[in-house]
Amino acid sequence: MDSPSNQGGGLSRRRLLASSAAAGGAVWLLRGLVRPGSAYAASAPPPGFPAGIYVYQRAYENWAGEIRTDQLWTCAPRNPQEVLDVVNWAYSVGWTVRAQGRRHGWSPLTVADGTPAAARVVLLDTTAHLTAMSLEQQAADGSARVRVQAGASLETLLAFAGAGGYGVASAPAPGDLSVGGALAIGAHGTAIPAVGERPSSGHGYGSLSNLVTELTVVVWDDDAGRYVLRTVGRAEPDCDALLTHLGRSLVTEAVLRVGTDHNLRCQSFLNIPATELFAAPGAPAGTRTLADFVDRTGRVEAIWFAFTDCPWLKVWSVAPKRPLTARMVDEPYNYPFSDSLPEPVARLAGDLVSGAWASAPLFGQVQYLLAKVALTGDITDVLLSGTLVRDVLTGDVLTHLLAGGLRSDLWGASRNLLQYVRPTTLRETANGYAVLTRRTDLQWVVSQFASFYRTLLTQYAARGEYPVNGQVEIRVTGLEDPFVCGVPGARSPLLSALRPRPDRPDADTAVWIDVLSLPTTPALNRFYRDIEQFLLALDGDRATVRVEWSKGWAYSDTAAWSDPNVLTRAIPASQRAGGGPGWDEAVTLLDQLDPHRVLSSPFLDALLR
């Protein structure tokens, strides 16, 4: 029953827990039900479409539901030859082909929002059949090469490598990424060498693209007068443009170098204030700063829920043997409280979607307390919190959170610690940037951002605006080092956000900054624009800011990917910074490999020029 004390202003318990509209919104956001519309065979497929390849119409929808199209023609080739058949058909009739993976991305690199059914484009689903993998080569130095088709999931790839005793130093948290999609955008995890650490063979600290030794891609052949499959070795001139191609090419298969797997330990801390963790350089001795944790273990992630004081800090370390206090895990996805929020919390998320945006501070506090209880078992803060929080974190919820055991100290094979985001997690939108800097300036970067973010959030709230109801996520990686792939003559991926600046060898670190919030939150795009403009204006001697291709960027006050100055000037300039091969060479090479622009889109044509 509702408590009389909750009948006044703000969110009542009745509204918090019983709104059917909120519940519906929560289901859409939390239960993994954002899917393309049902596929159906049409009576008249595109004229001349290759016989024997099933083609149907289906709406494309991305991770957060912000990009949705009409029913577009879609097919699922069973082998690379059928890929070629579709591409050459498209060339002959003036259509385009867009490779589609698992749609776990935010930016319109596959297709743009609102693409109409009349568009002369066919989506090529790689995930249905192009999923084979094999152990290609084992080396005496403990590394190996794995051959994998583009539609295989990253989770399956890491499980396959792990079964053979191999792994990677870092990987994206979601496992439901296609390998082709991850390579196309330079997907990354969080890792740099700890102080004194020497990486073993096959382990790198940049993007997954930098591990590639060979690609098989669709390219135009002048002599044949058609598109063909071509295998491109890492040292060949075209490969560096293809490693992070943003969807401007079509990869059917890749070979990646992996190293001997290392068991990891992951410890969670929720008692370090943001003012301490993100303190400005020069803080008193004993201050627990993010840079200090990076120096100790090299692998950290800070998750800072909106309107809360203490981030959730995850710290990974290499641990060959299980520490006495650590819990052994033998599967990935070990944070069920974030994979599928308890029903009362899901309803609160639904309330936000239904328009109660001012409850963002409450939602941030609830998310933090969920994590703290599930990870540490400490319910003190819950008991001391306000009535509304206690109404959400009921006894049943707390019992459920504690039933699975505490998870603040985990140990196991690398993939079981690196992958922790399921498709059922909260469907938020995100902006994304990589700030390239000197390692000695890492703490300066996070302190500058944290101070600006906190001030900006307060300014918006003072105007009655609550654009952020998710969290800030901060990771730290190294830059691309071609030596890691083990191929003499290899170069860095030209379009990777982690490509080093030739003139700044001292800039060896990237700080990744994302701000997450529920889609359609009022004032969110304006807030993101303020963040973006602040980052782009950081001290150019200490920071080079590049966009994270899979996320949101180029914000106007009303939309992402729409500021012409960022699209046509700031982004190319950030990739050209320092000289050397980069933006212009990559654009030229990709155009040469697909001169008829069959493997392109209007958005990419405007971006890559």
Short mmCIF file of N, CA and C in Angstrom, two decimals, residues 233-322:
data_model
loop_
_atom_site.label_atom_id
_atom_site.label_comp_id
_atom_site.label_asym_id
_atom_site.label_seq_id
_atom_site.Cartn_x
_atom_site.Cartn_y
_atom_site.Cartn_z
N GLY A 233 47.40 -8.54 -46.97
CA GLY A 233 48.26 -8.73 -45.81
C GLY A 233 48.51 -7.41 -45.09
N ARG A 234 48.85 -7.51 -43.81
CA ARG A 234 48.98 -6.30 -42.99
C ARG A 234 50.06 -5.34 -43.50
N ALA A 235 51.08 -5.83 -44.15
CA ALA A 235 52.14 -4.95 -44.64
C ALA A 235 51.85 -4.36 -46.01
N GLU A 236 50.75 -4.78 -46.65
CA GLU A 236 50.42 -4.25 -47.97
C GLU A 236 49.89 -2.83 -47.85
N PRO A 237 50.11 -2.01 -48.90
CA PRO A 237 49.79 -0.58 -48.81
C PRO A 237 48.33 -0.26 -48.49
N ASP A 238 47.39 -1.10 -48.95
CA ASP A 238 45.97 -0.78 -48.75
C ASP A 238 45.45 -1.18 -47.38
N CYS A 239 46.15 -2.04 -46.67
CA CYS A 239 45.58 -2.65 -45.47
C CYS A 239 45.29 -1.62 -44.38
N ASP A 240 46.17 -0.62 -44.23
CA ASP A 240 45.98 0.32 -43.14
C ASP A 240 44.72 1.16 -43.30
N ALA A 241 44.25 1.32 -44.53
CA ALA A 241 42.98 2.03 -44.75
C ALA A 241 41.78 1.15 -44.45
N LEU A 242 41.96 -0.17 -44.59
CA LEU A 242 40.85 -1.10 -44.42
C LEU A 242 40.65 -1.54 -42.97
N LEU A 243 41.65 -1.32 -42.12
CA LEU A 243 41.59 -1.85 -40.75
C LEU A 243 40.48 -1.21 -39.92
N THR A 244 40.24 0.08 -40.12
CA THR A 244 39.12 0.78 -39.47
C THR A 244 38.44 1.58 -40.57
N HIS A 245 37.59 0.91 -41.33
CA HIS A 245 37.09 1.51 -42.58
C HIS A 245 35.74 2.20 -42.44
N LEU A 246 35.12 2.17 -41.26
CA LEU A 246 33.88 2.89 -40.96
C LEU A 246 32.69 2.44 -41.81
N GLY A 247 32.76 1.25 -42.39
CA GLY A 247 31.68 0.79 -43.24
C GLY A 247 31.87 1.15 -44.70
N ARG A 248 33.00 1.74 -45.05
CA ARG A 248 33.28 2.14 -46.44
C ARG A 248 33.87 0.99 -47.25
N SER A 249 33.96 -0.18 -46.66
CA SER A 249 34.40 -1.38 -47.35
C SER A 249 33.60 -2.55 -46.81
N LEU A 250 33.89 -3.74 -47.31
CA LEU A 250 33.17 -4.92 -46.85
C LEU A 250 34.18 -6.04 -46.62
N VAL A 251 34.41 -6.35 -45.37
CA VAL A 251 35.34 -7.41 -44.97
C VAL A 251 34.55 -8.70 -44.78
N THR A 252 35.03 -9.78 -45.38
CA THR A 252 34.36 -11.07 -45.18
C THR A 252 35.09 -11.94 -44.17
N GLU A 253 36.41 -11.68 -43.99
CA GLU A 253 37.18 -12.54 -43.10
C GLU A 253 38.41 -11.79 -42.61
N ALA A 254 38.86 -12.10 -41.40
CA ALA A 254 40.06 -11.48 -40.84
C ALA A 254 40.88 -12.54 -40.12
N VAL A 255 42.17 -12.29 -40.04
CA VAL A 255 43.06 -13.09 -39.22
C VAL A 255 43.62 -12.16 -38.14
N LEU A 256 43.48 -12.55 -36.88
CA LEU A 256 43.94 -11.74 -35.76
C LEU A 256 44.99 -12.48 -34.97
N ARG A 257 45.98 -11.74 -34.50
CA ARG A 257 46.98 -12.31 -33.61
C ARG A 257 46.52 -12.18 -32.17
N VAL A 258 46.60 -13.26 -31.43
CA VAL A 258 46.23 -13.26 -30.02
C VAL A 258 47.41 -13.80 -29.22
N GLY A 259 47.40 -13.58 -27.92
CA GLY A 259 48.50 -14.02 -27.07
C GLY A 259 48.06 -15.07 -26.07
N THR A 260 49.03 -15.59 -25.35
CA THR A 260 48.71 -16.54 -24.28
C THR A 260 47.76 -15.87 -23.29
N ASP A 261 46.71 -16.59 -22.93
CA ASP A 261 45.70 -15.99 -22.06
C ASP A 261 46.25 -15.77 -20.65
N HIS A 262 45.79 -14.68 -20.03
CA HIS A 262 46.17 -14.37 -18.65
C HIS A 262 44.91 -14.34 -17.80
N ASN A 263 44.93 -14.99 -16.67
CA ASN A 263 43.85 -14.83 -15.71
C ASN A 263 43.88 -13.41 -15.16
N LEU A 264 42.70 -12.87 -14.95
CA LEU A 264 42.58 -11.52 -14.43
C LEU A 264 41.80 -11.51 -13.13
N ARG A 265 42.07 -10.50 -12.35
CA ARG A 265 41.28 -10.21 -11.16
C ARG A 265 40.60 -8.87 -11.41
N CYS A 266 39.32 -8.75 -11.06
CA CYS A 266 38.62 -7.48 -11.18
C CYS A 266 38.04 -7.10 -9.83
N GLN A 267 38.51 -6.00 -9.27
CA GLN A 267 38.03 -5.49 -8.00
C GLN A 267 37.19 -4.24 -8.24
N SER A 268 36.10 -4.13 -7.51
CA SER A 268 35.22 -2.97 -7.62
C SER A 268 35.30 -2.14 -6.35
N PHE A 269 35.36 -0.82 -6.52
CA PHE A 269 35.41 0.13 -5.41
C PHE A 269 34.28 1.14 -5.60
N LEU A 270 33.54 1.40 -4.54
CA LEU A 270 32.44 2.36 -4.60
C LEU A 270 32.51 3.37 -3.47
N ASN A 271 33.69 3.52 -2.88
CA ASN A 271 33.83 4.40 -1.72
C ASN A 271 34.84 5.52 -1.93
N ILE A 272 35.18 5.78 -3.20
CA ILE A 272 36.14 6.85 -3.49
C ILE A 272 35.37 8.02 -4.11
N PRO A 273 35.31 9.15 -3.44
CA PRO A 273 34.57 10.29 -4.00
C PRO A 273 35.13 10.72 -5.35
N ALA A 274 34.25 11.20 -6.20
CA ALA A 274 34.68 11.69 -7.51
C ALA A 274 35.69 12.83 -7.36
N THR A 275 35.51 13.64 -6.34
CA THR A 275 36.45 14.74 -6.12
C THR A 275 37.86 14.24 -5.83
N GLU A 276 37.98 13.02 -5.32
CA GLU A 276 39.29 12.42 -5.07
C GLU A 276 39.79 11.65 -6.28
N LEU A 277 38.93 10.81 -6.84
CA LEU A 277 39.34 9.98 -7.98
C LEU A 277 39.75 10.84 -9.18
N PHE A 278 39.03 11.93 -9.39
CA PHE A 278 39.30 12.82 -10.53
C PHE A 278 39.96 14.13 -10.08
N ALA A 279 40.68 14.09 -8.99
CA ALA A 279 41.33 15.29 -8.45
C ALA A 279 42.33 15.85 -9.45
N ALA A 280 42.56 17.15 -9.38
CA ALA A 280 43.55 17.78 -10.23
C ALA A 280 44.95 17.29 -9.86
N PRO A 281 45.87 17.28 -10.80
CA PRO A 281 47.25 16.88 -10.48
C PRO A 281 47.81 17.71 -9.33
N GLY A 282 48.67 17.09 -8.55
CA GLY A 282 49.24 17.79 -7.41
C GLY A 282 48.48 17.60 -6.13
N ALA A 283 47.52 16.67 -6.13
CA ALA A 283 46.75 16.39 -4.90
C ALA A 283 47.68 15.83 -3.83
N PRO A 284 47.30 15.97 -2.56
CA PRO A 284 48.15 15.49 -1.46
C PRO A 284 48.47 14.01 -1.57
N ALA A 285 49.59 13.61 -1.02
CA ALA A 285 49.97 12.21 -0.99
C ALA A 285 48.87 11.38 -0.34
N GLY A 286 48.64 10.22 -0.89
CA GLY A 286 47.60 9.35 -0.36
C GLY A 286 46.26 9.50 -1.06
N THR A 287 46.13 10.53 -1.92
CA THR A 287 44.90 10.71 -2.68
C THR A 287 44.74 9.56 -3.68
N ARG A 288 43.57 8.96 -3.70
CA ARG A 288 43.33 7.81 -4.57
C ARG A 288 42.85 8.30 -5.93
N THR A 289 43.78 8.56 -6.83
CA THR A 289 43.43 9.11 -8.13
C THR A 289 43.34 8.01 -9.18
N LEU A 290 42.65 8.33 -10.27
CA LEU A 290 42.54 7.37 -11.36
C LEU A 290 43.92 7.03 -11.91
N ALA A 291 44.78 8.03 -12.05
CA ALA A 291 46.12 7.79 -12.59
C ALA A 291 46.91 6.83 -11.71
N ASP A 292 46.73 6.91 -10.40
CA ASP A 292 47.43 5.99 -9.50
C ASP A 292 47.00 4.55 -9.74
N PHE A 293 45.70 4.33 -9.91
CA PHE A 293 45.21 2.97 -10.18
C PHE A 293 45.74 2.48 -11.53
N VAL A 294 45.78 3.37 -12.52
CA VAL A 294 46.32 2.99 -13.83
C VAL A 294 47.78 2.57 -13.70
N ASP A 295 48.55 3.32 -12.94
CA ASP A 295 49.96 2.98 -12.76
C ASP A 295 50.13 1.61 -12.11
N ARG A 296 49.23 1.27 -11.17
CA ARG A 296 49.37 0.01 -10.44
C ARG A 296 49.01 -1.20 -11.29
N THR A 297 47.92 -1.10 -12.06
CA THR A 297 47.45 -2.29 -12.77
C THR A 297 47.28 -2.09 -14.28
N GLY A 298 47.19 -0.86 -14.74
CA GLY A 298 47.04 -0.59 -16.16
C GLY A 298 45.64 -0.73 -16.70
N ARG A 299 44.68 -1.21 -15.90
CA ARG A 299 43.35 -1.55 -16.44
C ARG A 299 42.28 -1.04 -15.50
N VAL A 300 41.59 0.01 -15.90
CA VAL A 300 40.56 0.60 -15.04
C VAL A 300 39.36 1.05 -15.87
N GLU A 301 38.24 1.17 -15.18
CA GLU A 301 37.05 1.81 -15.75
C GLU A 301 36.30 2.49 -14.62
N ALA A 302 35.95 3.73 -14.83
CA ALA A 302 35.14 4.47 -13.87
C ALA A 302 33.75 4.67 -14.44
N ILE A 303 32.72 4.28 -13.67
CA ILE A 303 31.32 4.47 -14.03
C ILE A 303 30.72 5.41 -12.99
N TRP A 304 30.36 6.60 -13.41
CA TRP A 304 29.93 7.66 -12.50
C TRP A 304 28.47 7.98 -12.78
N PHE A 305 27.58 7.44 -11.95
CA PHE A 305 26.15 7.65 -12.14
C PHE A 305 25.80 9.12 -11.90
N ALA A 306 24.87 9.61 -12.69
CA ALA A 306 24.51 11.03 -12.62
C ALA A 306 24.02 11.42 -11.22
N PHE A 307 24.47 12.56 -10.75
CA PHE A 307 24.04 13.15 -9.48
C PHE A 307 24.43 12.28 -8.28
N THR A 308 25.53 11.55 -8.39
CA THR A 308 26.06 10.80 -7.25
C THR A 308 27.49 11.23 -6.98
N ASP A 309 27.97 10.89 -5.79
CA ASP A 309 29.28 11.38 -5.35
C ASP A 309 30.43 10.41 -5.60
N CYS A 310 30.16 9.11 -5.57
CA CYS A 310 31.24 8.11 -5.66
C CYS A 310 31.04 7.23 -6.90
N PRO A 311 31.96 7.25 -7.85
CA PRO A 311 31.85 6.36 -9.01
C PRO A 311 32.04 4.89 -8.63
N TRP A 312 31.60 4.04 -9.52
CA TRP A 312 31.91 2.62 -9.45
C TRP A 312 33.21 2.43 -10.23
N LEU A 313 34.29 2.16 -9.51
CA LEU A 313 35.60 1.99 -10.13
C LEU A 313 35.91 0.50 -10.23
N LYS A 314 36.15 0.03 -11.46
CA LYS A 314 36.58 -1.35 -11.68
C LYS A 314 38.07 -1.34 -11.99
N VAL A 315 38.81 -2.20 -11.33
CA VAL A 315 40.26 -2.28 -11.50
C VAL A 315 40.63 -3.73 -11.79
N TRP A 316 41.15 -3.96 -13.00
CA TRP A 316 41.60 -5.30 -13.40
C TRP A 316 43.11 -5.41 -13.18
N SER A 317 43.57 -6.58 -12.82
CA SER A 317 45.00 -6.82 -12.70
C SER A 317 45.30 -8.24 -13.15
N VAL A 318 46.48 -8.45 -13.69
CA VAL A 318 46.90 -9.79 -14.09
C VAL A 318 47.18 -10.59 -12.82
N ALA A 319 46.53 -11.77 -12.72
CA ALA A 319 46.66 -12.58 -11.50
C ALA A 319 46.69 -14.05 -11.88
N PRO A 320 47.87 -14.63 -12.09
CA PRO A 320 47.95 -16.04 -12.49
C PRO A 320 47.22 -16.98 -11.54
N LYS A 321 47.28 -16.70 -10.24
CA LYS A 321 46.61 -17.54 -9.26
C LYS A 321 45.48 -16.76 -8.58
N ARG A 322 44.45 -17.49 -8.17
CA ARG A 322 43.30 -16.83 -7.55
C ARG A 322 43.68 -16.28 -6.17
#
